[in-house]
PDB file of C-alpha atoms and ligand atoms in Angstrom:
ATOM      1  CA  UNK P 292     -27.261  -9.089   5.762  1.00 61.00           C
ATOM      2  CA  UNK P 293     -25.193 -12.187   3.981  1.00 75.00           C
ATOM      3  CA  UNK P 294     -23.474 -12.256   0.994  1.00 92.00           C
ATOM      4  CA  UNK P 295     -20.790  -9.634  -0.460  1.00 96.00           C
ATOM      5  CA  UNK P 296     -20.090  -6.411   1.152  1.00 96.00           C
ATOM      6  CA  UNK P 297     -20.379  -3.419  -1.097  1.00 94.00           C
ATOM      7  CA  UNK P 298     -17.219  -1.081  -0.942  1.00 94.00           C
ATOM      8  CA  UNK P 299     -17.274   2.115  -1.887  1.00 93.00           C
ATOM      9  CA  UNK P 300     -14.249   4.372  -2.504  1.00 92.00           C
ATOM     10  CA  UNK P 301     -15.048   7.591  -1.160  1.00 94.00           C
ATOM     11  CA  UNK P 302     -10.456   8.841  -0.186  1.00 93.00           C
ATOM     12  CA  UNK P 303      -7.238   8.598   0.124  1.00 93.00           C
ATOM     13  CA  UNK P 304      -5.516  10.472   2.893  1.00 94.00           C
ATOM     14  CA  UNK P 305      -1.618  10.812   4.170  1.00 91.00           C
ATOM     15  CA  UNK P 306      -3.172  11.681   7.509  1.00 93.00           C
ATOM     16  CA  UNK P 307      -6.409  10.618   9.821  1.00 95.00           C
ATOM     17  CA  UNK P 308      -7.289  14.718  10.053  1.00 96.00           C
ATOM     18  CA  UNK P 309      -8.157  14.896   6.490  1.00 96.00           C
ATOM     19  CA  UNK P 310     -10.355  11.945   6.511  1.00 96.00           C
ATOM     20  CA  UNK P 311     -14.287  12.608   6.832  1.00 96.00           C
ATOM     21  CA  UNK P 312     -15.449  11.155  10.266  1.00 95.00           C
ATOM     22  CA  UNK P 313     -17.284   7.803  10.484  1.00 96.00           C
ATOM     23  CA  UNK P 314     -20.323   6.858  12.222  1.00 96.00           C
ATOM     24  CA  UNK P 315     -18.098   3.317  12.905  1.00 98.00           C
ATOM     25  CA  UNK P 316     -15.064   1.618  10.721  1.00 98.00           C
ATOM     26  CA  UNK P 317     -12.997  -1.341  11.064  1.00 98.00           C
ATOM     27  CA  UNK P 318      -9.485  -1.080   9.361  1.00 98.00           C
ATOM     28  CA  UNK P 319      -7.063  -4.134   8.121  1.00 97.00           C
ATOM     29  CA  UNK P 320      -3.719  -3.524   8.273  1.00 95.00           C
ATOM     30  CA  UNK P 321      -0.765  -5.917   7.648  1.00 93.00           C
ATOM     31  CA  UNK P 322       3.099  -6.074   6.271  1.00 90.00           C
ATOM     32  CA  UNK P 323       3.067  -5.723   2.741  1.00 87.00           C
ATOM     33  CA  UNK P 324       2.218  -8.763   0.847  1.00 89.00           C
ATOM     34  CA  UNK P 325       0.136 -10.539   3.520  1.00 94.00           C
ATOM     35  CA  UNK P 326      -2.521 -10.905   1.004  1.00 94.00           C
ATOM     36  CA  UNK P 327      -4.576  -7.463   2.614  1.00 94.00           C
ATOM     37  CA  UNK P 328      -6.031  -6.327  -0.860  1.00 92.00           C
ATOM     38  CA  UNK P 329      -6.394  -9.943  -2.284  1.00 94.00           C
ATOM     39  CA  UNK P 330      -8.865 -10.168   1.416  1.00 96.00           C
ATOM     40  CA  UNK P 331     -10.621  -6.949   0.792  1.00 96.00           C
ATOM     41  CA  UNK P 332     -11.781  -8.198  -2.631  1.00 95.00           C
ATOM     42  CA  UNK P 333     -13.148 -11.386  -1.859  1.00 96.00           C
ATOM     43  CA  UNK P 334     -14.995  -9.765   1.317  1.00 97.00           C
ATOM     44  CA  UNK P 335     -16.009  -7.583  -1.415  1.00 95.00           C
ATOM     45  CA  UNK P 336     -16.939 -10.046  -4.316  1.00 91.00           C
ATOM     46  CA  UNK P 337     -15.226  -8.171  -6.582  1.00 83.00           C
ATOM     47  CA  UNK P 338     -11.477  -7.746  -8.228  1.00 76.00           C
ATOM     48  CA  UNK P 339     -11.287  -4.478  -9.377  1.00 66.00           C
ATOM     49  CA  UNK P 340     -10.970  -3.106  -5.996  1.00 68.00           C
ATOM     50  CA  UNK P 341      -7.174  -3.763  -5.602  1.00 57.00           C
ATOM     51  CA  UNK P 342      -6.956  -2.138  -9.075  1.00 53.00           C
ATOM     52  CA  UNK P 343      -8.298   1.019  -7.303  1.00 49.00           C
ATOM     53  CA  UNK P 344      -6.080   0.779  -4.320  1.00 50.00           C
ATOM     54  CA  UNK P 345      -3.282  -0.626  -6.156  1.00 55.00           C
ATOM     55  CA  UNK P 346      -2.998   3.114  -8.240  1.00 57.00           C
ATOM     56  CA  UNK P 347       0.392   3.843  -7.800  1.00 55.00           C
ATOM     57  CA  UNK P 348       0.934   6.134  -4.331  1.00 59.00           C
ATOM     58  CA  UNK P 349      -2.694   4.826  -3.005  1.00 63.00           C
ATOM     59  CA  UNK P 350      -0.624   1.338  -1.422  1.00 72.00           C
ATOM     60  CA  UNK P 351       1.054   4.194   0.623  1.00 79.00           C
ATOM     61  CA  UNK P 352      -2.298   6.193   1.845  1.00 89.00           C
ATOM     62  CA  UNK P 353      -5.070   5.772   3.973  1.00 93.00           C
ATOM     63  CA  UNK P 354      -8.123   4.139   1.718  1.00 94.00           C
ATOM     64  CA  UNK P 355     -11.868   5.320   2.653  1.00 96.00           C
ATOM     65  CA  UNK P 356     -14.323   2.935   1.296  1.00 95.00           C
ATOM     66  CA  UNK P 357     -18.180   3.539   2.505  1.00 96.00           C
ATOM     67  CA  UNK P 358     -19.586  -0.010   3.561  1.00 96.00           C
ATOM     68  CA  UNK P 359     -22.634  -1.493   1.694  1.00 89.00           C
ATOM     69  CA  UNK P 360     -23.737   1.988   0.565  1.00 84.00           C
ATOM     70  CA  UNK P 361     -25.931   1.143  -1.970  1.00 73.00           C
ATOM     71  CA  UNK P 362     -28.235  -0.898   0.452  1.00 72.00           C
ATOM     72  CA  UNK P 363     -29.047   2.632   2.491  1.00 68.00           C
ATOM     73  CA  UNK P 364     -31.706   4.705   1.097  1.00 64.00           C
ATOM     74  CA  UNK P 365     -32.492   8.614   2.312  1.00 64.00           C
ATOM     75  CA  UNK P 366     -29.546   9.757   3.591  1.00 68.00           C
ATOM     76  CA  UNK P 367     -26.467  11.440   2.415  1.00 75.00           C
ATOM     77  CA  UNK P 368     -24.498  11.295   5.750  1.00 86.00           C
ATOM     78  CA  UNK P 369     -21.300   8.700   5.501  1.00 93.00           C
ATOM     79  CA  UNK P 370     -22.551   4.866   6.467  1.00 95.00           C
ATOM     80  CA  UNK P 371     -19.958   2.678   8.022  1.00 97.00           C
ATOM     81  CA  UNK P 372     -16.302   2.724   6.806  1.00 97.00           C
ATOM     82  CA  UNK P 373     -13.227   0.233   6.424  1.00 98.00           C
ATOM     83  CA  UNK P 374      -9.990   1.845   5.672  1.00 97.00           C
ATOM     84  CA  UNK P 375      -7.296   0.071   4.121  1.00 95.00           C
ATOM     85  CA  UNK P 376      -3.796   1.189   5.454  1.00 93.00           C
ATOM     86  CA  UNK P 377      -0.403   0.836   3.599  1.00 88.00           C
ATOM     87  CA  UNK P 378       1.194  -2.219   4.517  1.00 87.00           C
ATOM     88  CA  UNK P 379       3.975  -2.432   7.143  1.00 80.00           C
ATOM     89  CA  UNK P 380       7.702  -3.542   6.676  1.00 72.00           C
ATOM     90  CA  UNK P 381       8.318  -2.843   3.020  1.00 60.00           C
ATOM     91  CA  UNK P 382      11.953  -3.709   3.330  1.00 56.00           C
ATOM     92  CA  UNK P 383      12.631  -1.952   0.031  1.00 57.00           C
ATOM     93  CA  UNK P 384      11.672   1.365   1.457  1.00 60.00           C
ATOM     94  CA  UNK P 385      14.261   4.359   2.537  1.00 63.00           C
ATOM     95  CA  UNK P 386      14.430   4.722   6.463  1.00 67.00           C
ATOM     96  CA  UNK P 387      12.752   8.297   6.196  1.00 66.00           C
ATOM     97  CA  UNK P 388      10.123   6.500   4.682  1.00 62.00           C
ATOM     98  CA  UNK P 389       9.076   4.121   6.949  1.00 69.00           C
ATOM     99  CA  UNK P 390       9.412   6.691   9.749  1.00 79.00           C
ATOM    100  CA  UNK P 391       6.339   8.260   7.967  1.00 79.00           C
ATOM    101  CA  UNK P 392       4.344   5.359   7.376  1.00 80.00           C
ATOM    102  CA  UNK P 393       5.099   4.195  10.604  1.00 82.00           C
ATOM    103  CA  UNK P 394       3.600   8.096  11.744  1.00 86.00           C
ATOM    104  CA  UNK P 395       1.228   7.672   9.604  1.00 89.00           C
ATOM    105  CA  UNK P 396      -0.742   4.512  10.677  1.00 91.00           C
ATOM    106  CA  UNK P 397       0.167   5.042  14.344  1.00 92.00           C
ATOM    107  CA  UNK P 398      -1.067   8.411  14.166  1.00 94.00           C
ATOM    108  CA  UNK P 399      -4.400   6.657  12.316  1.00 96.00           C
ATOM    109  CA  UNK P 400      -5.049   4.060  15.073  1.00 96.00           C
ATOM    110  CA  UNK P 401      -4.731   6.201  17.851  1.00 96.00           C
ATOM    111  CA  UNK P 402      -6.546   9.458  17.016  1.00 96.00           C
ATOM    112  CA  UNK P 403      -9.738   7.837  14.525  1.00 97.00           C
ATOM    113  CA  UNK P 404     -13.059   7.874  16.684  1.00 96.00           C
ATOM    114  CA  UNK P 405     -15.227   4.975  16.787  1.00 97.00           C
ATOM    115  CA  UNK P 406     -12.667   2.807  15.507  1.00 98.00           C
ATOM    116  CA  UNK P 407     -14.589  -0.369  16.131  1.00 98.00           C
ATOM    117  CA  UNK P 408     -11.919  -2.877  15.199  1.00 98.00           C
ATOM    118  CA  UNK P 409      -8.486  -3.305  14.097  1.00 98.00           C
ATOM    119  CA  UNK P 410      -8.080  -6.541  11.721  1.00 98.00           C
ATOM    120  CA  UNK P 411      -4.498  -7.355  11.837  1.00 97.00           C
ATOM    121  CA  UNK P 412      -3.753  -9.937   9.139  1.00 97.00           C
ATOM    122  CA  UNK P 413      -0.997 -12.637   9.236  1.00 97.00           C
ATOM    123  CA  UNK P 414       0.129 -14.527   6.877  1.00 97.00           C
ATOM    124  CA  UNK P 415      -1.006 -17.936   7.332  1.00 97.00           C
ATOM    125  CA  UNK P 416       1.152 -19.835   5.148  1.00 96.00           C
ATOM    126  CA  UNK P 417       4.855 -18.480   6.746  1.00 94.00           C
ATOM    127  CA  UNK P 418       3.350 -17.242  10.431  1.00 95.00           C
ATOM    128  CA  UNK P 419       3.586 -14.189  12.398  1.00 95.00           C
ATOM    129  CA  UNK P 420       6.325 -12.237  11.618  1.00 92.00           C
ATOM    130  CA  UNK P 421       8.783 -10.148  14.451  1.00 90.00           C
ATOM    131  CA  UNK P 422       7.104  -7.227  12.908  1.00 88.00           C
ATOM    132  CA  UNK P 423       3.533  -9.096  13.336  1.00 93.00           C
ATOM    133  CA  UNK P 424       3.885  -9.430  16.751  1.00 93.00           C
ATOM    134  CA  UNK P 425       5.633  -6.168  17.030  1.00 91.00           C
ATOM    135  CA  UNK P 426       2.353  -4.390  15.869  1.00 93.00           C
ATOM    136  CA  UNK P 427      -0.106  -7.061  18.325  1.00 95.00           C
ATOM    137  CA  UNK P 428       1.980  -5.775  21.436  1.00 94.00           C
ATOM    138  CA  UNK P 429       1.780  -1.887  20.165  1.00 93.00           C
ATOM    139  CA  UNK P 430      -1.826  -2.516  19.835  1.00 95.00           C
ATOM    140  CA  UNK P 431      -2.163  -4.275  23.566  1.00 96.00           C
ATOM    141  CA  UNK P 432      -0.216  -1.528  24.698  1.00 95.00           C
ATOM    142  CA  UNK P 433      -2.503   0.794  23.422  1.00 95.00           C
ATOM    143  CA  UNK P 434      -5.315  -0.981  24.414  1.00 97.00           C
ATOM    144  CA  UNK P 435      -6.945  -1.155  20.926  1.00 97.00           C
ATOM    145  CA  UNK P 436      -9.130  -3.494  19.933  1.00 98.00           C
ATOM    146  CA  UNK P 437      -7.960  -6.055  17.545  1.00 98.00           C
ATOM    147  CA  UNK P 438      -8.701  -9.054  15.681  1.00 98.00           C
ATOM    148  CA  UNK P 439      -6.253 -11.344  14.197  1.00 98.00           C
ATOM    149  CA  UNK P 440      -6.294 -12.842  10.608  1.00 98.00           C
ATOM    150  CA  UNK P 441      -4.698 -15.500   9.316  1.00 98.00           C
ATOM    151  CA  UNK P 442      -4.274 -15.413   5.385  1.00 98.00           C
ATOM    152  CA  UNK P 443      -3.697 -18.143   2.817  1.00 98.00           C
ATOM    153  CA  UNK P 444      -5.245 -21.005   4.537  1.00 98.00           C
ATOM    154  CA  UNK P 445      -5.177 -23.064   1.249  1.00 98.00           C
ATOM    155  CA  UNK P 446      -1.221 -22.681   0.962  1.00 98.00           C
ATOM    156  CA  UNK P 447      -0.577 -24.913   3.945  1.00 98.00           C
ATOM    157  CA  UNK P 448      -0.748 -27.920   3.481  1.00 96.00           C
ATOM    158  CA  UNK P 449      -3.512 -30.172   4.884  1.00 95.00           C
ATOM    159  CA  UNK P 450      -1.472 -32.444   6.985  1.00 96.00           C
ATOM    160  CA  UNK P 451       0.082 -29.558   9.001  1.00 96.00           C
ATOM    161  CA  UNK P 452      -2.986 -27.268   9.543  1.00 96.00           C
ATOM    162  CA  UNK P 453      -3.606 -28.224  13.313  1.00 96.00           C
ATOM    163  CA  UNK P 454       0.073 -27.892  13.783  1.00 97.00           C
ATOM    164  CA  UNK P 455      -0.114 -24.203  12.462  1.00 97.00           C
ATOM    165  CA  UNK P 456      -2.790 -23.061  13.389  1.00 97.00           C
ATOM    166  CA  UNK P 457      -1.604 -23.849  17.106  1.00 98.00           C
ATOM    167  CA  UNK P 458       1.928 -22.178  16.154  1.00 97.00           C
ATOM    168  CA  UNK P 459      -0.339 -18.882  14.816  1.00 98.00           C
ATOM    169  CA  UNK P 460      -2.466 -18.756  17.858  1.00 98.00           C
ATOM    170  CA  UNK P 461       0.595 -19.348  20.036  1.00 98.00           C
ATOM    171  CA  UNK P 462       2.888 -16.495  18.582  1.00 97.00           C
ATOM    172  CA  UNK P 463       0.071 -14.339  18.104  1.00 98.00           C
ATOM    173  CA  UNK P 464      -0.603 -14.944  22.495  1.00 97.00           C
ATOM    174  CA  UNK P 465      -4.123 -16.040  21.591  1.00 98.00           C
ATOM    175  CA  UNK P 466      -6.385 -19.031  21.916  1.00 97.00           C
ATOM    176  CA  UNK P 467      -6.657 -21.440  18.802  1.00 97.00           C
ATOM    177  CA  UNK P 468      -9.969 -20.035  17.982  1.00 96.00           C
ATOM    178  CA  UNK P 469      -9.562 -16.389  18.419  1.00 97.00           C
ATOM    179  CA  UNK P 470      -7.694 -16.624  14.901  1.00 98.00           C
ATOM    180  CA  UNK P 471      -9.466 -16.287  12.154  1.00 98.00           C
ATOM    181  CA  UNK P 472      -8.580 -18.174   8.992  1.00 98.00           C
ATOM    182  CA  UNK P 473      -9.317 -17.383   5.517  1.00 98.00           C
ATOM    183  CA  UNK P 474      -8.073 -18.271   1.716  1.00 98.00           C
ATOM    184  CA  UNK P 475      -9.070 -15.137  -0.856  1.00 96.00           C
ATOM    185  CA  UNK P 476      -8.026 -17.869  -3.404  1.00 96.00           C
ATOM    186  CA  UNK P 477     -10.576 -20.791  -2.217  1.00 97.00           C
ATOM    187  CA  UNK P 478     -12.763 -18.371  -0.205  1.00 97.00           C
ATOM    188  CA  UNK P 479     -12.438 -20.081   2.846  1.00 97.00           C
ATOM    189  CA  UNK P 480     -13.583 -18.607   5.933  1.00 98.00           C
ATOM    190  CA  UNK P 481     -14.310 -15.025   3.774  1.00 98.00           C
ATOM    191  CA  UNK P 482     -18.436 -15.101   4.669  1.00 97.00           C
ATOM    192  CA  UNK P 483     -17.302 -15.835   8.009  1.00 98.00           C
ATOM    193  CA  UNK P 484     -15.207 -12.614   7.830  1.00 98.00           C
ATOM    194  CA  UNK P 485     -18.102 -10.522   6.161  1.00 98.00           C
ATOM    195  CA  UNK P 486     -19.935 -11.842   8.972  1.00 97.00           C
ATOM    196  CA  UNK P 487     -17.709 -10.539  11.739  1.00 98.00           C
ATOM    197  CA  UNK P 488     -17.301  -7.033   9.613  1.00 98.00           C
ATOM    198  CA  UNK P 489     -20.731  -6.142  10.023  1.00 97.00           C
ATOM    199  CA  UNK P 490     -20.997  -6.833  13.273  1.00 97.00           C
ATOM    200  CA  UNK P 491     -17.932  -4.796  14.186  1.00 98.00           C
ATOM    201  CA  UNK P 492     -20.319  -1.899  12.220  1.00 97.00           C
ATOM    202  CA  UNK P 493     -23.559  -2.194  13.226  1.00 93.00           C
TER     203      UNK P 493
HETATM  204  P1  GDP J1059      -1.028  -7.188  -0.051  1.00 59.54           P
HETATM  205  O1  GDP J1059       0.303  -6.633  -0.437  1.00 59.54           O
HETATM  206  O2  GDP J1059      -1.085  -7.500   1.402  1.00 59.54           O
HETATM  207  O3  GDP J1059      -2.190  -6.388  -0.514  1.00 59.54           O
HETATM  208  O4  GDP J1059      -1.113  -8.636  -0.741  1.00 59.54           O
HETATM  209  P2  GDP J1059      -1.850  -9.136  -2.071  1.00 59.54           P
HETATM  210  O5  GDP J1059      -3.300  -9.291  -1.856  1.00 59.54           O
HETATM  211  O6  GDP J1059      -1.413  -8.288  -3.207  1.00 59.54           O
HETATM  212  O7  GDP J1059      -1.234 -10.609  -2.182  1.00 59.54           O
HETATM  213  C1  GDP J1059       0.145 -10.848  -2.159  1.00 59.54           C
HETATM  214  C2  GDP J1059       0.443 -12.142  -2.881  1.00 59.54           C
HETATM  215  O8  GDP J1059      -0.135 -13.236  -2.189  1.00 59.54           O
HETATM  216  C3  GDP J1059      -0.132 -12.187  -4.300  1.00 59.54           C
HETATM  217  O9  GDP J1059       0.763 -12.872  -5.119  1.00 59.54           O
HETATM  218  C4  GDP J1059      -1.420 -12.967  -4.130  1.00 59.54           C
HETATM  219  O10 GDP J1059      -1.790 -13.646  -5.299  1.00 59.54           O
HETATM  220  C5  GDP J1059      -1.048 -13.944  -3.027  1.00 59.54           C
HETATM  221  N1  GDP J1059      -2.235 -14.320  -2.217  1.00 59.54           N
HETATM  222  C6  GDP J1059      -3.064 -13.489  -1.576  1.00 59.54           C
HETATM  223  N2  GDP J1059      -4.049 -14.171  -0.937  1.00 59.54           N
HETATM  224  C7  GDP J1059      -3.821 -15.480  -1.201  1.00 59.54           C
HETATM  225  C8  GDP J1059      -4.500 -16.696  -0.829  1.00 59.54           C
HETATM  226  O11 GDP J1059      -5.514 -16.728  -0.126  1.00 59.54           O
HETATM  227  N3  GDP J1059      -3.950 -17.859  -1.283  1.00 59.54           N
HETATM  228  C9  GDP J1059      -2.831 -17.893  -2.052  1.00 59.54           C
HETATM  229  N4  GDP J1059      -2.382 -19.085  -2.447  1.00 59.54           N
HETATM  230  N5  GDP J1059      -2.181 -16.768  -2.427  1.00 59.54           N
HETATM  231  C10 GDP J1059      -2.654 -15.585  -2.007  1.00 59.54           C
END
């Protein structure tokens, strides 16, 4: 199935326990300001999205959208899932506070069932962050499976692309083409990533 994929907002949850289960979902998660909801719309075709998520308190919850529901006929069980989780590192946030968030999305990746894939997005234009790689090695640890992202291909500039996107794959311990890139503001590499999505689904 090409082209957009429909998102549905079905919840917001503070914890994985009150979310409905999920025949299979893939989640993106990133530190704040990666460019995570500016990638969920263009996967999506659509900007209003982010308004939805971007309610004040939702950029702190788990977000529940039903994939490409409108395309299933005759049933009323859940489809496929992505969940959007709050973004990591907000610097401006109290301690106490990011010992819950940090609860909160650990708690998320480890207990969800048929979690098919975690979509960890860096930012493409500055590199992996400590915090980046941080959340990589957590997820090694853990043996979850993972995918990394890199965001804002069209902010670097042309002439240093191979050199970054070596550096990426490097600090990210991966192979040049295990990252993938995209730009939500050219659409570059986003059908590629809608692509990959609904494999991870189906
Ligand atoms: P979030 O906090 O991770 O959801 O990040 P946003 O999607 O809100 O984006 C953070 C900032 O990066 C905003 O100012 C966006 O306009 C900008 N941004 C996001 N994606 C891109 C991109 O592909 N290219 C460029 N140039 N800017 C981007």
């Amino acid at each position: 199935m090409a082209g957009p994929i429909q998102l549905r907002f079905v919840q917001s949850a503070t914890d994985e326990s009150q979310l409905p289960s999920s025949p299979a979902e893939v989640t993106f998660v990133g530190r704040s300001n990666v460019g995570k909801s500016s990638v969920i719309n263009a996967l999506s075709g659509r900007k209003k999205l982010a308004h939805v998520s971007n309610t004040p308190g939702r950029t702190r919850l788990l977000n529940l959208f039903e994939v490409d529901a409108g395309k299933r006929t005759g049933s009323n069980q859940l489809g496929p899932t992505l969940v959007d989780l709050p973004g990591y590192g907000y610097a401006a946030a109290p301690g106490q506070m990011r010992g819950d968030w940090q609860r909160m999305i650990e708690g998320y990746l480890l207990e969800r069932e048929r979690l098919e894939m975690i979509v960890v997005l860096v930012d493409g234009a500055v590199g992996p962050t400590k915090l980046d790689t941080q959340m990589l090695g957590w997820l090694r640890g853990n043996d979850l499976p993972h995918t990394v992202v890199a965001t804002k291909h069209d902010k670097v500039k042309s002439s240093l692309l191979d050199k970054r996107r070596n550096e990426v794959a490097e600090r990210c311990d991966l192979e040049r083409g295990d990252v993938v890139w995209v730009s939500a503001v050219k659409g570059t590499g986003i059908d590629r990533l809608r692509s990959l999505v609904r494999s991870w689904l189906s």
